[in-house]
XYZ file of N, CA, C and O in Angstrom:
268
model
N 62.273 -11.107 50.087
C 61.201 -10.271 49.859
C 60.016 -11.157 49.314
O 60.390 -11.882 48.265
N 58.947 -10.700 49.827
C 57.751 -11.522 49.242
C 57.263 -10.969 48.033
O 56.920 -9.748 47.835
N 56.595 -11.673 47.075
C 55.710 -11.200 46.252
C 54.266 -11.372 46.161
O 53.393 -11.467 45.371
N 53.744 -11.625 47.544
C 52.360 -12.451 48.122
C 51.422 -10.965 47.183
O 50.374 -11.472 47.089
N 51.659 -10.071 47.335
C 50.807 -8.715 47.203
C 50.802 -8.439 45.508
O 49.593 -8.069 45.224
N 51.464 -8.824 44.741
C 52.004 -8.845 43.633
C 51.238 -10.173 42.566
O 50.276 -9.844 41.549
N 50.893 -11.300 43.160
C 50.390 -12.385 42.853
C 49.004 -12.447 42.921
O 48.389 -12.695 42.131
N 48.732 -12.295 44.234
C 47.167 -12.214 44.804
C 46.533 -11.114 45.226
O 47.094 -10.050 45.413
N 45.116 -11.021 44.599
C 44.549 -9.996 44.699
C 44.013 -9.987 46.515
O 44.036 -10.996 46.871
N 43.258 -8.735 46.817
C 42.855 -8.580 48.189
C 41.827 -10.039 48.502
O 41.739 -10.269 49.624
N 40.778 -10.003 47.456
C 40.087 -10.930 47.606
C 40.102 -12.361 47.963
O 39.790 -13.348 48.415
N 41.525 -12.641 47.327
C 42.099 -13.992 46.996
C 42.776 -14.286 48.487
O 42.607 -15.502 49.012
N 43.696 -13.246 49.315
C 44.095 -13.648 50.458
C 42.827 -13.585 51.374
O 42.866 -14.207 52.398
N 41.794 -12.723 51.183
C 40.701 -13.002 52.327
C 39.876 -14.358 52.172
O 40.090 -14.942 53.585
N 39.631 -15.133 51.155
C 39.551 -16.415 50.723
C 40.401 -17.552 51.200
O 39.766 -18.107 51.944
N 41.543 -16.984 51.356
C 42.778 -17.898 52.008
C 42.669 -18.170 53.489
O 42.673 -19.139 54.324
N 42.347 -17.008 53.818
C 42.152 -16.738 55.061
C 41.181 -17.161 56.013
O 41.032 -18.381 56.604
N 39.862 -17.293 55.219
C 38.837 -18.026 55.882
C 38.757 -19.632 55.728
O 38.426 -20.103 56.481
N 39.789 -20.054 54.437
C 39.904 -21.287 54.429
C 40.559 -21.986 55.301
O 40.331 -23.273 55.803
N 41.877 -21.167 55.658
C 42.759 -21.787 56.449
C 41.961 -21.618 57.964
O 42.767 -22.825 58.902
N 41.385 -20.770 58.356
C 40.870 -20.669 59.467
C 39.535 -21.629 60.052
O 39.020 -21.569 61.197
N 39.055 -22.142 58.650
C 37.719 -22.431 58.992
C 37.629 -24.100 59.936
O 36.566 -24.259 60.377
N 38.731 -24.640 59.987
C 38.666 -25.523 60.922
C 38.354 -25.483 62.229
O 37.738 -26.124 63.219
N 38.982 -24.134 62.631
C 39.018 -23.214 63.761
C 37.402 -23.009 64.335
O 36.690 -22.941 65.504
N 36.574 -22.730 63.084
C 35.314 -21.942 63.141
C 34.479 -23.303 63.650
O 33.684 -23.401 64.299
N 34.702 -24.463 62.764
C 33.984 -25.608 63.050
C 34.100 -26.562 64.307
O 33.056 -26.869 65.055
N 35.346 -26.409 64.566
C 35.724 -27.282 65.989
C 35.115 -26.627 67.303
O 34.559 -26.957 67.536
N 35.609 -25.159 67.229
C 34.913 -24.065 67.873
C 33.443 -23.886 67.992
O 32.596 -24.001 69.509
N 32.578 -24.325 67.002
C 31.312 -24.212 67.229
C 30.734 -25.548 67.493
O 29.606 -25.655 68.237
N 31.554 -26.715 67.237
C 30.948 -28.133 68.021
C 31.104 -27.879 69.286
O 30.274 -28.324 70.105
N 32.580 -27.710 69.800
C 32.642 -27.322 71.030
C 31.749 -26.726 71.739
O 31.294 -27.184 73.173
N 31.477 -25.300 71.400
C 30.415 -24.186 72.276
C 29.399 -25.053 71.867
O 28.184 -24.772 73.409
N 28.564 -25.706 71.280
C 27.269 -26.372 71.336
C 26.743 -27.254 72.036
O 26.254 -27.861 73.024
N 28.328 -28.173 72.226
C 28.395 -29.685 73.401
C 28.724 -28.837 74.833
O 27.681 -29.312 75.442
N 29.103 -27.600 75.219
C 29.236 -27.341 76.263
C 28.171 -26.316 76.952
O 28.074 -26.000 78.150
N 27.306 -25.791 76.016
C 26.329 -24.940 76.413
C 24.854 -25.636 76.074
O 24.506 -25.301 74.853
N 24.190 -26.719 76.673
C 23.344 -27.323 75.722
C 21.903 -26.625 75.912
O 20.999 -26.908 75.579
N 21.682 -25.582 77.255
C 20.625 -24.601 77.348
C 20.790 -23.901 76.035
O 19.313 -23.541 75.537
N 21.668 -23.645 75.690
C 21.839 -22.286 74.634
C 22.830 -22.774 73.604
O 23.598 -22.272 73.167
N 22.861 -23.952 72.370
C 23.457 -24.277 71.557
C 23.834 -23.411 70.838
O 25.062 -23.043 70.370
N 22.671 -22.621 70.107
C 23.270 -21.423 68.953
C 23.983 -20.453 69.458
O 25.016 -20.441 68.734
N 23.795 -20.266 70.647
C 24.585 -18.777 71.119
C 25.983 -19.686 71.515
O 27.517 -18.824 71.129
N 26.182 -20.781 72.100
C 27.391 -21.143 72.390
C 28.219 -21.516 71.282
O 29.542 -21.522 71.490
N 27.618 -22.079 70.313
C 28.066 -22.799 68.893
C 28.645 -21.204 68.326
O 29.942 -21.376 67.588
N 27.827 -20.007 68.172
C 28.216 -19.081 67.256
C 29.759 -18.187 68.491
O 30.554 -18.041 67.714
N 29.335 -18.310 69.680
C 30.687 -17.526 70.816
C 31.789 -18.302 70.694
O 32.934 -17.798 70.014
N 31.766 -19.690 70.666
C 33.066 -20.610 70.468
C 33.480 -20.620 69.148
O 34.661 -20.879 68.873
N 32.695 -20.660 68.008
C 33.123 -20.737 66.716
C 33.736 -19.233 66.363
O 35.247 -19.274 65.963
N 33.628 -18.256 66.977
C 34.232 -16.994 66.890
C 35.498 -17.181 67.061
O 36.544 -16.382 66.663
N 35.569 -17.885 68.524
C 36.664 -17.728 69.169
C 37.833 -18.682 68.591
O 38.856 -18.570 68.462
N 37.132 -19.740 68.035
C 37.999 -20.938 67.187
C 38.524 -20.352 65.919
O 39.638 -20.515 65.758
N 37.889 -19.062 65.292
C 38.136 -18.701 64.239
C 39.370 -17.927 64.533
O 40.395 -17.504 64.019
N 38.998 -17.022 65.691
C 40.250 -15.990 66.251
C 41.328 -16.664 66.658
O 42.807 -16.252 66.238
N 41.597 -17.559 67.243
C 42.186 -18.349 67.654
C 43.243 -19.200 66.457
O 44.227 -19.380 66.201
N 42.244 -19.600 65.609
C 42.934 -20.445 64.182
C 43.994 -18.866 63.722
O 44.897 -19.405 62.844
N 43.202 -17.844 63.377
C 43.400 -16.865 62.622
C 45.289 -16.142 63.343
O 46.380 -16.184 62.453
N 45.185 -16.185 64.934
C 46.082 -16.054 65.720
C 47.481 -16.783 65.257
O 48.556 -16.340 65.308
N 47.105 -18.098 65.446
C 48.113 -19.008 64.845
C 48.604 -19.312 63.620
O 50.168 -19.004 63.386
N 47.906 -18.682 62.760
C 48.565 -18.707 61.282
C 49.300 -17.488 61.193
O 50.200 -17.366 60.575
N 48.515 -16.406 62.010
C 49.477 -15.272 61.755
C 50.883 -15.369 62.405
O 51.817 -14.711 61.654
N 50.658 -15.709 63.705
C 51.919 -16.189 64.619
C 53.037 -16.808 63.699
O 54.301 -16.429 63.437
N 52.398 -17.876 62.728
C 53.629 -18.953 62.200
C 54.067 -18.074 61.026
O 55.177 -18.577 60.667
N 53.249 -17.629 60.409
C 53.724 -17.023 58.819
C 53.950 -15.494 59.132
O 55.313 -15.635 58.721
N 54.249 -15.033 60.346
C 55.184 -13.858 60.681
C 56.385 -13.607 61.465
O 57.132 -13.260 61.452
N 56.072 -14.702 62.442
C 57.238 -14.991 63.236
C 58.238 -16.130 63.652
O 59.510 -16.137 62.931
N 57.262 -17.494 63.322
C 57.869 -18.686 62.913
C 58.784 -18.921 61.904
O 59.731 -19.243 61.973
N 57.718 -18.523 60.987
C 58.467 -18.946 59.538
C 59.345 -18.003 58.866
O 60.042 -17.249 58.877
């Protein structure tokens, strides 16, 4: 049984999620800016959000299913 709910507050868990998914956001933003030279900001935002989502999905899958 996990005690994660009693150890960390909601804001702590949100901060941990943001820190864990930040590499996906950064790498997705870099890749998006590189892939769309005419619209670098839009590409970086879209790919950054996609990278964040993929990183979040990976961590969720790892922590709930694999581990």
